[in-house]
CSV table of C-alpha atoms and ligand atoms in Angstrom, one decimal:
chain,number,residue,atom,x,y,z
A,24,MET,CA,-19.0,29.8,18.6
A,25,ARG,CA,-15.7,27.9,19.1
A,26,LEU,CA,-16.6,24.2,19.6
A,27,VAL,CA,-14.2,21.6,20.8
A,28,VAL,CA,-14.9,17.9,21.1
A,29,SER,CA,-13.1,16.6,24.2
A,30,LYS,CA,-12.8,12.9,24.7
A,31,PHE,CA,-11.6,11.7,28.1
A,32,GLY,CA,-10.2,8.2,28.2
A,33,GLY,CA,-10.6,5.5,30.9
A,34,SER,CA,-7.7,6.8,33.1
A,35,SER,CA,-9.2,10.3,33.1
A,36,VAL,CA,-12.5,9.2,34.6
A,37,ALA,CA,-11.1,6.6,37.0
A,38,SER,CA,-11.9,8.3,40.3
A,39,SER,CA,-13.9,11.1,41.9
A,40,GLU,CA,-10.8,13.4,41.8
A,41,LYS,CA,-10.3,12.8,38.1
A,42,ILE,CA,-14.0,13.6,37.4
A,43,LYS,CA,-13.6,16.9,39.3
A,44,HIS,CA,-10.5,17.5,37.3
A,45,ILE,CA,-12.4,17.2,34.0
A,46,VAL,CA,-14.7,20.0,35.2
A,47,GLU,CA,-11.6,22.2,35.9
A,48,ILE,CA,-10.3,21.4,32.4
A,49,MET,CA,-13.7,22.2,30.9
A,50,ARG,CA,-13.7,25.6,32.7
A,51,LEU,CA,-10.4,26.5,31.1
A,52,ASP,CA,-11.9,26.6,27.6
A,53,ALA,CA,-15.5,27.7,27.0
A,54,GLY,CA,-15.4,25.8,23.7
A,55,ARG,CA,-15.3,22.4,25.4
A,56,ARG,CA,-19.0,21.7,25.0
A,57,CYS,CA,-19.1,18.3,23.5
A,58,ILE,CA,-17.7,15.7,25.9
A,59,VAL,CA,-17.1,12.0,25.0
A,60,LEU,CA,-16.4,9.6,27.8
A,61,SER,CA,-14.8,6.2,28.1
A,62,ALA,CA,-15.8,3.8,30.9
A,63,PRO,CA,-13.6,4.1,34.0
A,64,GLY,CA,-10.3,2.5,33.5
A,65,LYS,CA,-7.7,1.4,36.1
A,66,GLY,CA,-7.4,3.8,38.9
A,67,PRO,CA,-6.5,4.2,42.6
A,68,GLY,CA,-7.6,1.0,44.3
A,69,ALA,CA,-9.1,-0.3,41.1
A,70,GLY,CA,-6.9,-2.7,39.3
A,71,VAL,CA,-9.4,-3.7,36.6
A,72,LYS,CA,-11.1,-1.6,33.9
A,73,VAL,CA,-14.9,-1.4,34.0
A,74,THR,CA,-15.0,-2.7,30.4
A,75,ASP,CA,-13.0,-5.8,31.4
A,76,LEU,CA,-15.3,-6.4,34.4
A,77,LEU,CA,-18.2,-6.2,32.0
A,78,ILE,CA,-16.6,-8.6,29.6
A,79,GLU,CA,-16.0,-11.0,32.5
A,80,ALA,CA,-19.7,-10.8,33.4
A,81,VAL,CA,-20.7,-11.5,29.8
A,82,ASN,CA,-18.4,-14.5,29.6
A,83,ARG,CA,-19.7,-15.9,32.8
A,84,ALA,CA,-23.3,-15.3,31.8
A,85,LEU,CA,-22.7,-17.0,28.4
A,86,ASN,CA,-21.2,-20.0,30.2
A,87,ARG,CA,-24.1,-20.1,32.5
A,88,GLN,CA,-21.9,-19.3,35.5
A,89,GLY,CA,-22.8,-16.7,38.2
A,90,TYR,CA,-21.8,-13.2,37.3
A,91,ALA,CA,-22.8,-11.5,40.6
A,92,GLU,CA,-19.1,-10.8,41.4
A,93,PRO,CA,-18.1,-8.8,38.4
A,94,LEU,CA,-21.5,-7.1,38.4
A,95,ALA,CA,-21.1,-6.0,42.0
A,96,ALA,CA,-17.6,-4.8,41.2
A,97,VAL,CA,-18.9,-2.6,38.4
A,98,ARG,CA,-21.7,-1.2,40.7
A,99,GLU,CA,-19.1,-0.6,43.4
A,100,ARG,CA,-16.8,1.2,41.0
A,101,PHE,CA,-19.4,3.7,39.9
A,102,SER,CA,-20.6,4.2,43.4
A,103,ALA,CA,-17.1,4.8,44.6
A,104,ILE,CA,-16.6,7.5,41.9
A,105,TYR,CA,-19.9,9.3,41.9
A,106,GLY,CA,-21.0,8.7,45.6
A,107,PRO,CA,-18.4,11.1,47.0
A,108,LEU,CA,-19.4,13.6,44.3
A,109,GLY,CA,-22.8,13.9,45.9
A,110,LEU,CA,-24.9,11.7,43.7
A,111,GLY,CA,-27.3,10.0,46.1
A,112,ALA,CA,-28.0,6.3,46.3
A,113,GLY,CA,-31.4,6.9,44.5
A,114,ALA,CA,-29.8,8.6,41.5
A,115,LEU,CA,-27.0,6.1,41.3
A,116,GLY,CA,-29.3,3.1,41.7
A,117,GLU,CA,-31.6,4.3,39.0
A,118,VAL,CA,-28.8,4.3,36.5
A,119,LEU,CA,-27.0,1.2,37.8
A,120,ASP,CA,-30.1,-0.9,37.7
A,121,ASP,CA,-29.9,-0.7,33.9
A,122,LEU,CA,-26.9,-3.1,34.2
A,123,ASP,CA,-29.1,-5.9,35.6
A,124,ALA,CA,-31.6,-5.3,32.9
A,125,ARG,CA,-28.9,-5.7,30.2
A,126,LEU,CA,-27.5,-8.9,31.8
A,127,ASN,CA,-31.0,-10.3,32.1
A,128,SER,CA,-31.7,-9.8,28.4
A,129,SER,CA,-31.6,-12.6,25.9
A,130,ALA,CA,-28.2,-14.1,25.1
A,131,ASN,CA,-29.4,-16.0,22.1
A,132,HIS,CA,-27.0,-14.0,19.9
A,133,PRO,CA,-23.8,-13.9,22.0
A,134,GLY,CA,-22.3,-11.0,20.0
A,135,LYS,CA,-25.4,-8.8,20.5
A,136,PHE,CA,-25.6,-9.7,24.1
A,137,ARG,CA,-21.9,-8.9,24.7
A,138,ASP,CA,-22.1,-5.5,23.1
A,139,LEU,CA,-25.3,-4.6,24.9
A,140,VAL,CA,-23.6,-5.3,28.3
A,141,VAL,CA,-20.2,-4.0,27.5
A,142,ALA,CA,-21.5,-0.7,26.2
A,143,ALA,CA,-23.0,-0.1,29.6
A,144,GLY,CA,-19.6,1.1,31.0
A,145,GLU,CA,-19.6,4.2,28.7
A,146,ASP,CA,-23.3,4.7,28.9
A,147,ILE,CA,-23.6,4.7,32.6
A,148,ASN,CA,-20.5,6.8,33.0
A,149,SER,CA,-21.9,9.5,30.7
A,150,ARG,CA,-25.4,9.6,32.4
A,151,LEU,CA,-23.8,10.0,35.8
A,152,PHE,CA,-21.3,12.5,34.6
A,153,ALA,CA,-24.0,14.7,33.0
A,154,ALA,CA,-26.0,14.5,36.3
A,155,TYR,CA,-22.9,15.5,38.2
A,156,LEU,CA,-22.2,18.5,35.9
A,157,ASN,CA,-25.7,19.8,36.6
A,158,THR,CA,-25.1,19.6,40.3
A,159,VAL,CA,-22.0,21.8,40.0
A,160,GLY,CA,-23.8,24.5,38.0
A,161,VAL,CA,-22.7,23.3,34.5
A,162,LYS,CA,-25.8,22.9,32.3
A,163,ALA,CA,-25.3,19.5,30.7
A,164,LYS,CA,-27.3,16.9,28.8
A,165,TYR,CA,-26.6,13.2,28.3
A,166,VAL,CA,-27.0,12.4,24.7
A,167,ASN,CA,-28.3,8.9,23.7
A,168,PRO,CA,-26.4,7.7,20.6
A,169,LYS,CA,-29.5,6.0,19.4
A,170,GLU,CA,-31.6,9.2,19.5
A,171,ALA,CA,-28.7,11.2,18.1
A,172,GLY,CA,-28.3,8.9,15.1
A,173,LEU,CA,-24.9,7.2,15.6
A,174,THR,CA,-25.7,4.4,13.2
A,175,VAL,CA,-23.1,1.6,12.7
A,176,THR,CA,-22.7,-1.7,10.8
A,177,PRO,CA,-24.0,-4.8,12.6
A,178,ILE,CA,-20.5,-6.2,13.2
A,179,PHE,CA,-20.7,-6.8,16.9
A,180,GLY,CA,-17.5,-6.0,18.7
A,181,ASP,CA,-16.0,-4.3,15.6
A,182,ALA,CA,-18.7,-2.1,14.2
A,183,GLN,CA,-18.0,0.8,11.8
A,184,PRO,CA,-19.9,4.1,11.6
A,185,LEU,CA,-22.2,4.3,8.7
A,186,PRO,CA,-21.7,7.1,6.2
A,187,GLU,CA,-24.9,8.9,7.2
A,188,ALA,CA,-23.9,9.0,10.9
A,189,ALA,CA,-22.1,12.3,10.6
A,190,ALA,CA,-25.1,14.0,8.9
A,191,ASN,CA,-27.5,12.6,11.6
A,192,LEU,CA,-25.2,13.8,14.3
A,193,ALA,CA,-24.9,17.3,13.0
A,194,ALA,CA,-27.9,18.4,15.1
A,195,LEU,CA,-25.7,17.9,18.1
A,196,LYS,CA,-24.3,21.4,17.4
A,197,GLY,CA,-27.7,22.8,18.5
A,198,VAL,CA,-27.5,20.8,21.7
A,199,CYS,CA,-24.0,22.1,22.4
A,200,ALA,CA,-25.2,25.7,21.9
A,201,ASP,CA,-27.6,25.2,24.8
A,202,ALA,CA,-25.8,22.8,27.1
A,203,VAL,CA,-22.7,20.7,27.4
A,204,ALA,CA,-23.4,17.5,25.5
A,205,VAL,CA,-22.1,14.4,27.2
A,206,PHE,CA,-21.9,11.5,24.8
A,207,PRO,CA,-20.9,8.0,25.6
A,208,GLY,CA,-18.0,6.6,23.6
A,209,PHE,CA,-17.4,3.2,22.1
A,210,PHE,CA,-20.8,2.2,20.6
A,211,GLY,CA,-23.6,3.0,18.3
A,212,TYR,CA,-26.8,1.4,17.0
A,213,THR,CA,-27.4,-0.8,14.0
A,214,ALA,CA,-30.3,-0.3,11.6
A,215,ASP,CA,-32.3,-2.8,13.7
A,216,GLY,CA,-31.7,-0.7,16.8
A,217,GLU,CA,-29.2,-3.1,18.4
A,218,THR,CA,-26.3,-1.8,20.4
A,219,ALA,CA,-23.0,-2.5,18.6
A,220,THR,CA,-19.5,-1.5,20.0
A,221,PHE,CA,-16.5,-0.5,18.1
A,222,SER,CA,-13.3,-2.5,18.7
A,223,ARG,CA,-11.4,-1.9,22.0
A,224,GLY,CA,-10.4,1.7,22.6
A,225,GLY,CA,-13.2,2.7,20.3
A,226,SER,CA,-14.2,5.8,22.2
A,227,ASP,CA,-11.5,7.6,20.3
A,228,LEU,CA,-13.5,6.9,17.2
A,229,THR,CA,-16.8,8.2,18.7
A,230,GLY,CA,-15.0,11.5,19.5
A,231,ALA,CA,-13.7,11.7,15.9
A,232,ILE,CA,-17.1,11.0,14.4
A,233,LEU,CA,-18.7,13.8,16.6
A,234,ALA,CA,-15.9,16.2,15.7
A,235,GLU,CA,-16.6,15.6,12.0
A,236,ALA,CA,-20.4,15.9,12.6
A,237,VAL,CA,-20.4,19.2,14.5
A,238,ASP,CA,-17.5,20.7,12.4
A,239,ALA,CA,-15.4,21.0,15.6
A,240,ASP,CA,-12.6,23.5,15.7
A,241,GLU,CA,-10.5,20.9,17.4
A,242,TYR,CA,-10.8,17.3,18.6
A,243,GLU,CA,-9.1,16.9,21.9
A,244,ASN,CA,-8.2,13.5,23.1
A,245,TRP,CA,-7.3,13.4,26.8
A,246,THR,CA,-5.3,10.4,28.2
A,247,ASP,CA,-2.5,10.0,30.7
A,248,VAL,CA,0.4,10.5,28.3
A,249,ASP,CA,1.9,13.8,27.1
A,250,GLY,CA,1.4,13.0,23.4
A,251,ILE,CA,3.4,11.3,20.7
A,252,PHE,CA,7.1,11.1,21.3
A,253,SER,CA,9.8,11.1,18.6
A,254,ALA,CA,10.8,7.5,19.7
A,255,HIS,CA,9.1,5.0,22.0
A,256,PRO,CA,10.1,5.8,25.6
A,257,LEU,CA,10.7,2.1,26.1
A,258,MET,CA,13.4,2.2,23.4
A,259,VAL,CA,15.0,5.6,24.0
A,260,ASP,CA,15.7,7.4,27.2
A,261,SER,CA,13.5,10.6,27.5
A,262,PRO,CA,12.7,11.0,23.8
A,263,LYS,CA,11.5,14.5,22.6
A,264,LEU,CA,7.7,15.1,22.5
A,265,ILE,CA,6.5,15.9,19.0
A,266,SER,CA,4.6,19.2,19.3
A,267,ALA,CA,3.0,18.9,15.8
A,268,LEU,CA,2.8,16.4,13.0
A,269,THR,CA,0.5,15.5,10.1
A,270,TYR,CA,-2.1,12.8,9.9
A,271,LYS,CA,0.0,10.9,7.4
A,272,GLU,CA,3.1,11.1,9.7
A,273,MET,CA,1.0,9.9,12.6
A,274,ARG,CA,-0.2,6.9,10.5
A,275,GLU,CA,3.3,6.0,9.6
A,276,LEU,CA,4.4,6.2,13.3
A,277,SER,CA,1.4,4.3,14.6
A,278,TYR,CA,1.9,1.5,12.1
A,279,ILE,CA,4.8,0.3,14.1
A,280,GLY,CA,4.6,1.0,17.7
A,281,PHE,CA,2.9,4.3,18.5
A,282,ASN,CA,-0.6,3.3,19.5
A,283,VAL,CA,-1.7,6.5,21.2
A,284,LEU,CA,-5.0,6.8,19.3
A,285,HIS,CA,-7.4,4.2,17.9
A,286,GLU,CA,-6.4,3.5,14.3
A,287,GLU,CA,-9.7,4.3,12.8
A,288,ALA,CA,-10.1,7.6,14.7
A,289,VAL,CA,-8.1,9.6,12.2
A,290,ARG,CA,-10.4,9.0,9.2
A,291,PRO,CA,-13.5,11.1,10.2
A,292,VAL,CA,-11.4,14.1,11.3
A,293,MET,CA,-9.2,13.9,8.3
A,294,ARG,CA,-12.1,14.3,5.9
A,295,LYS,CA,-12.8,17.7,7.3
A,296,LYS,CA,-9.2,18.6,8.2
A,297,ILE,CA,-10.0,19.0,11.9
A,298,PRO,CA,-6.9,19.1,14.1
A,299,ILE,CA,-6.6,16.5,16.7
A,300,ARG,CA,-4.8,17.4,19.9
A,301,LEU,CA,-3.5,14.7,22.3
A,302,ARG,CA,-3.4,15.9,25.8
A,303,ASN,CA,-2.4,14.6,29.2
A,304,ALA,CA,-5.1,15.1,31.8
A,305,ASN,CA,-2.4,14.7,34.5
A,306,ASN,CA,-0.2,17.4,33.0
A,307,ILE,CA,-2.4,20.2,31.7
A,308,GLU,CA,0.4,22.7,31.4
A,309,ASN,CA,1.7,20.6,28.5
A,310,LYS,CA,0.1,21.5,25.2
A,311,GLY,CA,0.4,17.9,24.0
A,312,THR,CA,0.7,16.9,20.4
A,313,LEU,CA,-1.2,18.5,17.6
A,314,ILE,CA,-2.1,16.4,14.5
A,315,VAL,CA,-3.0,18.4,11.4
A,316,SER,CA,-3.5,17.9,7.7
A,317,GLU,CA,-0.6,19.9,6.3
A,318,ARG,CA,2.9,20.4,7.8
A,319,LEU,CA,3.1,23.5,9.9
A,320,PRO,CA,5.9,26.0,9.4
A,321,GLY,CA,8.9,25.1,11.5
A,322,GLU,CA,8.0,21.4,11.7
A,323,ARG,CA,11.0,19.1,11.7
A,324,ASP,CA,11.8,17.2,8.5
A,325,ILE,CA,11.9,14.0,10.4
A,326,VAL,CA,9.4,13.7,13.2
A,327,GLY,CA,10.1,10.3,14.7
A,328,ILE,CA,11.6,6.9,14.7
A,329,ALA,CA,9.1,4.0,15.1
A,330,SER,CA,9.8,0.3,15.4
A,331,GLY,CA,8.1,-2.9,15.9
A,332,GLY,CA,9.0,-6.6,16.1
A,333,GLY,CA,7.1,-9.8,15.1
A,334,TYR,CA,7.4,-9.8,11.3
A,335,CYS,CA,8.4,-12.6,9.0
A,336,SER,CA,9.4,-12.7,5.3
A,337,PHE,CA,8.9,-15.1,2.4
A,338,THR,CA,11.6,-14.6,-0.2
A,339,LEU,CA,11.4,-16.2,-3.6
A,340,GLN,CA,14.1,-16.4,-6.2
A,341,LYS,CA,13.3,-17.2,-9.8
A,342,PHE,CA,15.4,-16.7,-12.9
A,343,LEU,CA,13.7,-14.3,-15.3
A,344,MET,CA,11.0,-13.5,-12.8
A,345,ASN,CA,10.9,-10.0,-14.1
A,346,ARG,CA,9.6,-11.2,-17.5
A,347,GLU,CA,7.0,-13.6,-16.1
A,348,LYS,CA,3.6,-11.9,-16.5
A,349,GLY,CA,1.2,-12.1,-13.6
A,350,PHE,CA,3.9,-13.4,-11.2
A,351,GLY,CA,3.2,-10.7,-8.6
A,352,ARG,CA,-0.5,-11.1,-8.8
A,353,ARG,CA,-0.3,-14.9,-8.3
A,354,LEU,CA,2.1,-14.4,-5.4
A,355,LEU,CA,-0.2,-12.0,-3.6
A,356,SER,CA,-3.3,-13.9,-4.4
A,357,ILE,CA,-1.9,-16.8,-2.3
A,358,PHE,CA,-1.9,-14.6,0.7
A,359,GLU,CA,-5.3,-13.2,-0.1
A,360,GLU,CA,-6.8,-16.7,-0.4
A,361,MET,CA,-5.4,-17.6,3.0
A,362,ASN,CA,-6.9,-14.4,4.5
A,363,LEU,CA,-3.4,-13.0,5.3
A,364,SER,CA,-2.6,-9.4,4.9
A,365,TYR,CA,0.9,-8.3,3.9
A,366,GLU,CA,2.9,-5.3,5.0
A,367,HIS,CA,5.6,-4.8,2.3
A,368,CYS,CA,6.7,-6.4,-0.9
A,369,PRO,CA,10.3,-5.3,-1.8
A,370,SER,CA,11.8,-6.9,-4.9
A,371,GLY,CA,14.9,-7.3,-7.0
A,372,VAL,CA,15.2,-8.3,-10.6
A,373,ASP,CA,14.8,-12.1,-10.0
A,374,ASN,CA,13.6,-12.1,-6.4
A,375,ILE,CA,10.8,-10.8,-4.4
A,376,SER,CA,10.0,-10.8,-0.6
A,377,VAL,CA,6.7,-10.5,1.1
A,378,ILE,CA,6.7,-9.3,4.7
A,379,LEU,CA,3.9,-10.1,7.0
A,380,ASP,CA,2.9,-9.7,10.6
A,381,GLN,CA,3.9,-13.2,11.8
A,382,GLY,CA,1.1,-13.1,14.5
A,383,GLN,CA,-1.3,-14.1,11.8
A,384,LEU,CA,0.4,-17.4,11.0
A,385,LYS,CA,0.0,-20.8,12.5
A,386,PRO,CA,2.7,-23.4,11.7
A,387,GLU,CA,0.3,-25.2,9.4
A,388,THR,CA,-0.4,-21.9,7.5
A,389,VAL,CA,3.3,-21.5,6.9
A,390,ASN,CA,3.4,-25.0,5.3
A,391,SER,CA,0.3,-24.2,3.2
A,392,VAL,CA,1.9,-21.0,1.9
A,393,ILE,CA,5.1,-22.8,1.0
A,394,ARG,CA,3.1,-25.5,-0.8
A,395,ALA,CA,1.1,-22.9,-2.7
A,396,PHE,CA,4.3,-21.1,-3.8
A,397,ASP,CA,5.7,-24.4,-5.2
A,398,GLU,CA,2.5,-25.1,-7.1
A,399,LYS,CA,1.6,-21.7,-8.4
A,400,LEU,CA,5.0,-20.1,-8.9
A,401,ALA,CA,7.7,-22.8,-9.1
A,402,PRO,CA,10.5,-20.7,-7.6
A,403,ASP,CA,14.1,-21.7,-7.9
A,404,GLU,CA,14.6,-21.0,-4.2
A,405,LEU,CA,12.4,-20.1,-1.3
A,406,LYS,CA,13.5,-18.7,2.0
A,407,THR,CA,11.4,-17.9,5.1
A,408,GLU,CA,12.6,-15.8,8.0
A,409,PHE,CA,11.0,-15.1,11.3
A,410,GLY,CA,11.7,-12.6,14.1
A,411,ILE,CA,12.3,-9.5,11.9
A,412,ALA,CA,11.9,-6.0,13.3
A,413,MET,CA,10.9,-3.0,11.3
A,414,VAL,CA,12.4,0.4,12.1
A,415,SER,CA,11.1,3.4,10.4
A,416,VAL,CA,12.3,7.0,10.0
A,417,VAL,CA,9.2,9.1,9.5
A,418,GLY,CA,8.7,12.7,8.3
A,419,GLU,CA,7.0,14.4,5.4
A,420,GLY,CA,10.2,16.5,5.2
A,421,LEU,CA,11.9,13.4,3.7
A,422,THR,CA,10.4,14.4,0.4
A,423,HIS,CA,13.1,15.5,-2.0
A,424,LYS,CA,15.6,15.6,0.8
A,425,ILE,CA,19.0,14.3,-0.3
A,426,GLY,CA,21.1,12.1,1.8
A,427,VAL,CA,18.7,10.9,4.5
A,428,LEU,CA,18.9,7.3,3.5
A,429,ALA,CA,22.7,7.5,3.4
A,430,THR,CA,22.7,9.1,6.9
A,431,ALA,CA,20.3,6.5,8.3
A,432,ALA,CA,22.2,3.6,6.7
A,433,GLY,CA,25.5,5.0,8.0
A,434,ALA,CA,24.1,5.3,11.5
A,435,LEU,CA,22.9,1.7,11.4
A,436,SER,CA,26.2,0.5,10.0
A,437,LYS,CA,28.2,2.3,12.8
A,438,ALA,CA,26.0,0.6,15.3
A,439,GLY,CA,26.8,-2.8,13.7
A,440,VAL,CA,23.2,-3.4,12.6
A,441,ASN,CA,22.7,-5.5,9.6
A,442,ILE,CA,20.0,-4.2,7.2
A,443,LYS,CA,18.0,-7.0,5.7
A,444,MET,CA,15.5,-4.9,3.8
A,445,VAL,CA,14.9,-1.3,2.9
A,446,ASN,CA,11.6,0.1,1.8
A,447,GLN,CA,10.8,3.6,0.8
A,448,GLY,CA,7.6,4.3,-1.0
A,449,SER,CA,7.7,7.0,-3.6
A,450,SER,CA,5.5,9.2,-1.3
A,451,GLU,CA,8.8,9.6,0.7
A,452,ILE,CA,7.1,9.9,4.0
A,453,SER,CA,8.9,7.1,5.7
A,454,MET,CA,11.9,4.9,5.2
A,455,ILE,CA,11.6,1.4,6.6
A,456,PHE,CA,14.5,-0.9,7.5
A,457,GLY,CA,14.0,-4.6,8.1
A,458,ILE,CA,16.5,-5.8,10.7
A,459,ASP,CA,17.0,-8.7,13.1
A,460,ALA,CA,14.6,-8.4,16.1
A,461,ALA,CA,17.5,-8.6,18.5
A,462,ASP,CA,18.9,-5.4,17.1
A,463,GLU,CA,15.7,-3.3,17.4
A,464,LYS,CA,16.7,-1.2,20.4
A,465,LYS,CA,20.2,-0.6,19.1
A,466,ALA,CA,18.9,0.5,15.7
A,467,VAL,CA,16.3,2.9,17.1
A,468,ASN,CA,18.9,4.5,19.4
A,469,ALA,CA,21.4,4.8,16.5
A,470,LEU,CA,18.8,6.5,14.3
A,471,TYR,CA,17.4,8.7,17.1
A,472,ASN,CA,20.9,9.9,18.0
A,473,GLU,CA,21.6,10.7,14.4
A,474,PHE,CA,18.5,12.6,13.6
A,475,PHE,CA,17.5,14.2,17.0
B,26,LIG,N1,-13.9,1.2,27.3
B,26,LIG,C1,-13.5,0.7,26.1
B,26,LIG,C2,-12.2,-0.1,26.2
B,26,LIG,O1,-11.7,-0.2,27.3
B,26,LIG,C3,-13.5,1.7,25.0
B,26,LIG,C4,-12.6,2.9,25.3
B,26,LIG,O2,-12.2,3.2,26.4
B,26,LIG,O3,-12.2,3.6,24.3
B,26,LIG,O4,-11.7,-0.6,25.2
């Protein structure tokens, strides 16, 4: 039996029409028997996502303020979606009363309380959707993540699936053979039975875990964009849609600027080489972007140009640095001790730079880093720079291809873009240029025009 896990994001469940549309999509492929839902996002006449309304209710409850308003807004949202689809007040009320119960529970542990309430968006949506499917002749079953065994770490708001979750969830295959399984995204249960959510956008991760667990033929992720483009549409006019790329290429692209899928969602499917297909629920004619483990025949050498701003660099110069043992270790340990992660570390003979996401730094942290450099490394010179952008040429076809760097550097030079740094790992999947943030758009266009 072909089995597809189909995850529908917030925009795809935002109105009665969209819910009906999901049923149409399901009817087009009999394999779509494992459905993962987000909470309703922004939609016609609804400017706030249900998840954000729930967070607002939690914050008010924790501050001992009245939360009746956001609570009523959530109830209203679900009634407006499922009421016109024929779910009566009784059926709706029964599910929605669960919200009050969650908000009335103990808030002694704010993280636990937050997750319990916030997870209600996905949970209620899935219960109501399963009920609706049964009314339109599709045999469906809401699956409770606790009973199904989606176990997670007790990191509230940023839980991770436990290794045994996939094995626990394998039994879902049997459920899918008998009915369409409707599974709420975004949360699981700790060993103590507490609800814990993933980080924002985490329903993508739920879909990926289920795809791994049931050995899905494909993991479909339905949103409101056509897929992954070969450059960001805000940077380049009408960039080409990428029809297929590899997991690794997608990671390289998402690292700077392409956040189409939750970062952690690739890992579970990658383990079993299950293809991910990104689809646009508003444009079902379009086959979207397929993400696979190995390059497909006919795939372009270079699949995309990614970019992102907001980086900074610390550059140290020290005579005979290359002979000083442990220099690199001491340098990087300074960042580790300050709980800072670094992105790149290009070096010369007597100089080395560390590039970081500058969003992590406060002014006082910068001073502490500089002080630690002086104490532990005694550099001859130290230079800091902020407002750096990274532009990356990505494609597994870069491997062993001669002249790509020359072409890229030539295009940047013609466009008058100064290259501050070049970084190409020996895996040769991407080539990253550090440039002035003001040149980002110019650089992306120059590279896009050269390679596409
Ligand atoms: N509803 C959650 C959020 O808005 C999770 C998700 O949709 O994936 O982040």
